[in-house]
Amino acid sequence: MKTLFFSILALNLFLYKTAVDAQAVQAPVITGEKVKDTDGNFINAHGAGVLYHNKTYYLFGEIKKGKTWLVPGQSWEDYRVPAGGISCYSSKDFKQWKYEGVALAAVKGQPSHDLDTSKVIERPKVIYNSATKKFVMWMHIDANDYSYSQAGVAVSNNPAGPYTYLKSVRPNGQMSRDMTVFKNDDGKAYLIYSSEDNNTMHVCLLSEDYLAPTTKYERILVGRRREAPGMFKNEGKYYLITSGCTGWSPNAATYAVANSPLGPWKEQGNPCVGPDANTTFQSQSTFVLPLEGKKNAFLFMADRWNKQNLEDSRYSWLPMQVVNGKVFIPWKNNKS
Ligand code: DGJ
């Protein structure tokens, strides 16, 4: 038993060292610094997702601006800022970011509208539908107390927008909170969301135009209370990184592996290695970007929330590797 334990430990250390040594990875590293766009303004794109289209990266995120307040009467730290809509930035090299403007604007003074500033508009993710030639944005739409729990969808002819908001839904009548979208290499796309009051995640196949959920969905990570999903594919396997549910406070990430987006999914451990690995380096996952032209190399994108001053929340972008089917996010200090 003891020998087996030490063999597994030695193997993991070897795999980790291989991962750290993988000099091929040239990803930008951000560990909580403020990041400026090419106009010199700070990038305001939280809960972000990235679309890579025609050799350009498009970064979409929540605009967080204004004074943070605590929603009264909640049993958890429900800190909010007015919903600010969705921003878009573009880049050729993932380093220089040009502000493309507001991709999806919030609306003012229409409390029953999904995009009203009094609502929650979070975690936008955009994919391209090559059949309809439309860019499709999915996002989490909610009320201040997170009881609405819907997935919103918007569409545009241009990657940077502006996007036209269509509607929000509860896929198959099920709650949908933290979410992401994954486009497979066969052209099928999936909505992945925290459902059942955050207890269980669902993966739902989207319609061919990507504008609606289908009735084909699976319950995954049942009873595990996971959120902040980021899905990716590597060498025929699918990976899903998630966080636990602790509001704006960081916790340990874990990942799961499957042979198909609909599962079954098998939980693995925490992919983070190094100081603060048990808080995902003080951050929460939002997206995993495959690094173009690199094998087994990804950028792990996360938010370092500042719950009492949400507009001052920061980002964490760290290189991530998959080595022999295992995911590693080694700590990398930007300043060293
Ligand atoms: C954690 C989620 O991941 C965030 O997107 C946000 O909804 C906060 N909870 C709110 O507390």
XYZ file of C-alpha atoms and ligand atoms in Angstrom:
347
model
C 0.000 0.000 0.000
C 2.812 2.328 1.124
C 4.834 1.474 -2.012
C 1.814 2.227 -4.219
C 1.307 5.577 -2.474
C 4.952 6.597 -3.017
C 4.880 5.409 -6.636
C 1.795 7.558 -7.334
C 3.411 10.511 -5.555
C 6.632 10.090 -7.586
C 4.641 9.853 -10.833
C 2.674 13.006 -10.001
C 5.853 14.909 -9.125
C 7.408 13.776 -12.404
C 4.327 14.851 -14.390
C 4.248 18.195 -12.578
C 7.940 18.816 -13.295
C 7.384 17.980 -16.949
C 4.507 20.438 -16.982
C 6.509 23.236 -15.362
C 9.406 22.591 -17.702
C 7.214 22.862 -20.775
C 8.925 25.969 -22.126
C 6.909 25.777 -25.331
C 4.057 27.615 -23.654
C 4.119 31.347 -24.332
C 0.998 32.530 -22.564
C 0.526 35.942 -21.008
C 0.641 35.682 -17.247
C -1.614 37.866 -15.126
C -1.797 37.412 -11.389
C -4.070 40.153 -10.141
C -2.468 43.219 -11.776
C -4.646 45.797 -13.530
C -4.472 45.299 -17.303
C -4.696 48.234 -19.715
C -6.166 48.296 -23.220
C -4.453 50.120 -26.120
C -6.229 53.384 -25.135
C -4.612 53.159 -21.690
C -7.865 52.299 -19.907
C -8.197 49.353 -17.566
C -9.802 46.304 -19.136
C -13.286 45.826 -17.711
C -14.249 42.266 -18.678
C -15.080 39.979 -15.766
C -16.413 36.415 -15.865
C -14.847 36.515 -19.318
C -14.892 34.233 -22.333
C -12.803 34.301 -25.527
C -13.779 33.754 -29.154
C -10.954 33.061 -31.619
C -12.135 34.024 -35.094
C -10.172 34.856 -38.267
C -6.861 34.981 -36.401
C -8.233 37.451 -33.878
C -9.045 36.921 -30.203
C -12.227 38.558 -28.928
C -12.498 38.921 -25.175
C -16.012 39.355 -23.756
C -16.759 40.114 -20.119
C -19.041 41.672 -17.553
C -18.704 45.432 -17.193
C -18.470 46.061 -13.462
C -18.772 49.734 -12.648
C -20.221 51.629 -9.704
C -20.532 51.302 -6.010
C -20.809 47.807 -4.554
C -23.715 47.181 -2.180
C -24.890 44.179 -0.187
C -28.355 42.914 -1.170
C -30.358 42.895 2.077
C -32.076 39.799 3.462
C -29.738 37.180 1.978
C -28.127 34.360 3.936
C -24.884 34.804 1.977
C -22.620 37.696 0.923
C -24.717 38.857 -2.023
C -22.558 41.809 -3.100
C -23.680 43.558 -6.289
C -22.904 46.379 -8.680
C -25.401 47.584 -11.297
C -25.426 45.214 -14.294
C -23.197 47.055 -16.777
C -23.683 44.960 -19.917
C -20.976 43.116 -21.813
C -17.703 44.587 -23.100
C -15.590 43.383 -26.028
C -11.830 43.727 -26.649
C -9.862 42.330 -29.576
C -6.259 41.229 -29.909
C -3.989 39.484 -32.405
C -1.403 38.419 -29.833
C -3.372 38.210 -26.591
C -1.192 40.995 -25.194
C -2.350 44.222 -26.870
C -6.104 44.636 -26.389
C -8.152 47.088 -28.443
C -11.442 48.183 -26.888
C -14.242 47.307 -29.323
C -16.985 48.873 -27.207
C -20.087 47.561 -25.481
C -21.073 44.331 -27.215
C -24.370 44.031 -25.352
C -25.722 47.077 -23.575
C -27.641 47.040 -20.304
C -30.930 48.979 -20.283
C -31.981 51.592 -17.746
C -35.349 52.073 -16.033
C -37.037 48.877 -17.332
C -37.039 46.652 -14.223
C -38.870 43.805 -16.000
C -36.239 43.668 -18.798
C -33.566 40.941 -18.481
C -30.837 43.489 -19.216
C -32.002 46.163 -16.783
C -29.166 47.551 -14.652
C -30.995 46.157 -11.594
C -30.414 42.608 -12.869
C -27.438 40.233 -12.951
C -25.712 39.781 -16.335
C -22.770 37.428 -15.888
C -20.289 35.085 -17.605
C -20.848 35.890 -21.320
C -19.511 33.282 -23.761
C -19.561 33.649 -27.562
C -19.375 30.986 -30.287
C -19.605 31.219 -34.067
C -22.155 29.255 -36.069
C -20.630 28.619 -39.489
C -23.975 27.480 -41.002
C -25.951 30.617 -40.051
C -22.830 32.845 -40.063
C -24.005 34.350 -36.771
C -22.100 34.966 -33.577
C -24.078 33.679 -30.601
C -23.603 34.923 -27.050
C -24.943 33.021 -24.032
C -24.869 34.487 -20.529
C -26.271 34.111 -17.038
C -29.282 36.353 -16.394
C -30.583 36.698 -12.875
C -32.337 38.789 -10.268
C -30.368 40.333 -7.404
C -31.221 37.366 -5.166
C -30.308 34.842 -7.912
C -33.829 33.352 -7.874
C -34.538 33.990 -11.603
C -31.713 31.583 -12.694
C -31.995 31.810 -16.478
C -29.668 31.548 -19.484
C -29.854 34.531 -21.852
C -28.980 34.482 -25.540
C -28.014 37.269 -27.975
C -26.901 37.239 -31.606
C -24.810 39.342 -33.982
C -23.466 39.353 -37.535
C -20.136 40.684 -36.276
C -17.829 39.121 -33.724
C -17.464 42.324 -31.681
C -21.195 43.090 -31.874
C -23.368 44.918 -31.185
C -25.416 41.885 -30.137
C -29.210 41.759 -30.295
C -30.723 40.252 -27.178
C -33.273 37.520 -27.954
C -34.547 36.013 -24.708
C -33.676 34.067 -21.581
C -34.739 30.523 -20.767
C -34.622 27.852 -18.115
C -33.372 24.948 -20.259
C -35.937 22.142 -20.048
C -37.512 24.018 -17.150
C -34.286 23.705 -15.102
C -32.475 26.498 -13.246
C -29.403 27.890 -14.976
C -26.847 30.022 -13.103
C -23.044 30.049 -13.671
C -22.528 28.802 -17.196
C -20.266 28.349 -20.161
C -20.659 27.280 -23.776
C -18.548 24.675 -25.526
C -18.360 24.248 -29.318
C -17.158 20.800 -30.270
C -15.072 20.074 -33.386
C -18.098 18.301 -34.940
C -19.939 21.652 -34.890
C -22.288 20.695 -32.046
C -22.459 23.138 -29.168
C -23.360 22.665 -25.519
C -24.551 24.871 -22.683
C -23.043 23.864 -19.335
C -24.641 25.416 -16.255
C -25.069 25.140 -12.496
C -28.600 23.906 -11.961
C -30.864 22.517 -9.239
C -30.016 25.412 -6.910
C -26.292 24.961 -7.676
C -26.342 21.349 -6.422
C -25.842 19.689 -9.806
C -24.498 20.791 -13.175
C -26.262 20.151 -16.461
C -24.828 19.814 -19.954
C -27.401 20.535 -22.633
C -27.011 20.153 -26.390
C -27.916 23.381 -28.189
C -30.054 23.522 -31.341
C -28.218 23.565 -34.674
C -28.428 27.380 -34.831
C -27.120 27.510 -31.219
C -30.035 29.754 -30.231
C -32.001 27.343 -28.031
C -31.439 24.409 -25.694
C -32.608 21.014 -26.996
C -34.287 18.375 -24.853
C -31.049 16.382 -24.819
C -29.274 17.066 -21.547
C -27.439 15.217 -18.792
C -27.065 15.836 -15.050
C -23.376 15.795 -14.167
C -21.302 16.224 -10.988
C -24.529 15.323 -9.198
C -24.812 16.847 -5.727
C -21.260 18.230 -5.945
C -22.249 21.946 -5.795
C -19.906 23.210 -8.524
C -19.990 26.474 -10.495
C -17.770 28.671 -12.739
C -17.404 25.996 -15.469
C -14.772 26.033 -18.210
C -14.742 23.185 -20.744
C -12.074 22.164 -23.245
C -10.968 19.211 -25.357
C -7.528 17.660 -25.567
C -6.434 14.544 -27.458
C -9.951 13.130 -27.728
C -10.919 13.737 -24.094
C -13.144 16.459 -22.654
C -12.214 18.359 -19.519
C -14.353 20.502 -17.238
C -12.827 22.808 -14.635
C -15.169 24.151 -11.973
C -15.078 25.942 -8.621
C -17.019 25.260 -5.466
C -19.897 27.537 -4.419
C -18.624 30.121 -1.938
C -20.079 33.342 -3.360
C -17.295 35.769 -4.330
C -14.723 34.084 -2.075
C -12.197 31.773 -3.718
C -12.030 28.043 -3.151
C -10.280 25.023 -4.669
C -10.860 24.245 -8.337
C -11.343 20.674 -9.466
C -11.566 19.118 -12.886
C -13.457 16.224 -14.411
C -12.798 14.141 -17.540
C -15.163 12.518 -20.042
C -15.176 10.886 -23.456
C -18.105 13.037 -24.608
C -19.460 16.447 -23.533
C -22.618 14.728 -22.283
C -20.520 12.461 -20.056
C -20.310 10.390 -18.014
C -17.851 12.689 -16.223
C -15.254 11.385 -13.819
C -13.998 13.769 -11.155
C -10.249 14.215 -10.768
C -8.439 16.437 -8.292
C -7.341 20.035 -8.012
C -5.282 21.014 -11.089
C -3.535 23.901 -9.290
C -0.018 23.354 -7.991
C 1.868 25.742 -5.714
C 1.105 28.302 -3.008
C -2.593 29.088 -2.656
C -3.553 26.085 -4.789
C -6.449 25.517 -2.399
C -7.962 28.887 -3.397
C -7.161 28.563 -7.122
C -4.475 31.203 -6.422
C -7.181 33.448 -4.896
C -9.360 33.276 -7.974
C -12.306 31.526 -9.624
C -12.330 29.883 -13.054
C -14.117 31.471 -15.990
C -12.651 30.076 -19.246
C -10.038 27.776 -20.727
C -8.445 28.914 -23.982
C -6.554 26.453 -26.191
C -3.300 28.165 -27.221
C -3.196 28.299 -30.998
C -0.421 26.259 -32.551
C 0.631 24.677 -29.245
C 0.061 21.091 -28.283
C -1.492 20.309 -24.888
C -1.190 23.989 -23.920
C -3.969 26.216 -22.629
C -4.560 29.472 -20.842
C -6.504 29.132 -17.613
C -8.543 32.312 -17.180
C -9.994 33.224 -13.806
C -11.362 36.135 -11.781
C -9.819 37.457 -8.617
C -12.955 39.031 -7.174
C -12.896 41.986 -4.799
C -16.286 41.384 -3.252
C -16.565 44.683 -1.374
C -15.450 46.699 -4.401
C -16.448 44.562 -7.359
C -15.335 47.064 -10.000
C -11.793 46.622 -8.687
C -11.883 42.853 -9.264
C -8.794 41.561 -11.085
C -7.866 38.737 -13.430
C -5.703 35.672 -13.207
C -4.405 34.214 -16.481
C -2.059 31.282 -16.071
C -0.576 28.776 -18.507
C -2.083 25.339 -18.115
C -0.861 22.023 -19.472
C -2.313 18.585 -19.956
C 0.337 15.929 -19.411
C -0.621 12.288 -19.929
C -4.285 13.158 -19.445
C -3.681 15.119 -16.233
C -4.341 18.845 -15.970
C -1.763 21.099 -14.290
C -1.992 24.792 -13.506
C 1.378 25.534 -11.898
C 1.709 28.800 -10.003
C 3.721 31.291 -11.975
C 4.617 34.627 -10.492
C 4.431 37.404 -13.026
C 7.118 39.354 -11.255
C 9.765 36.630 -11.203
C -20.065 33.072 -7.850
C -20.267 33.115 -9.318
O -19.348 32.295 -9.907
C -20.143 34.533 -9.827
O -20.271 34.548 -11.212
C -21.163 35.341 -9.131
O -22.449 34.916 -9.515
C -20.997 35.221 -7.645
N -21.043 33.857 -7.227
C -22.036 35.967 -6.873
O -21.788 35.811 -5.523
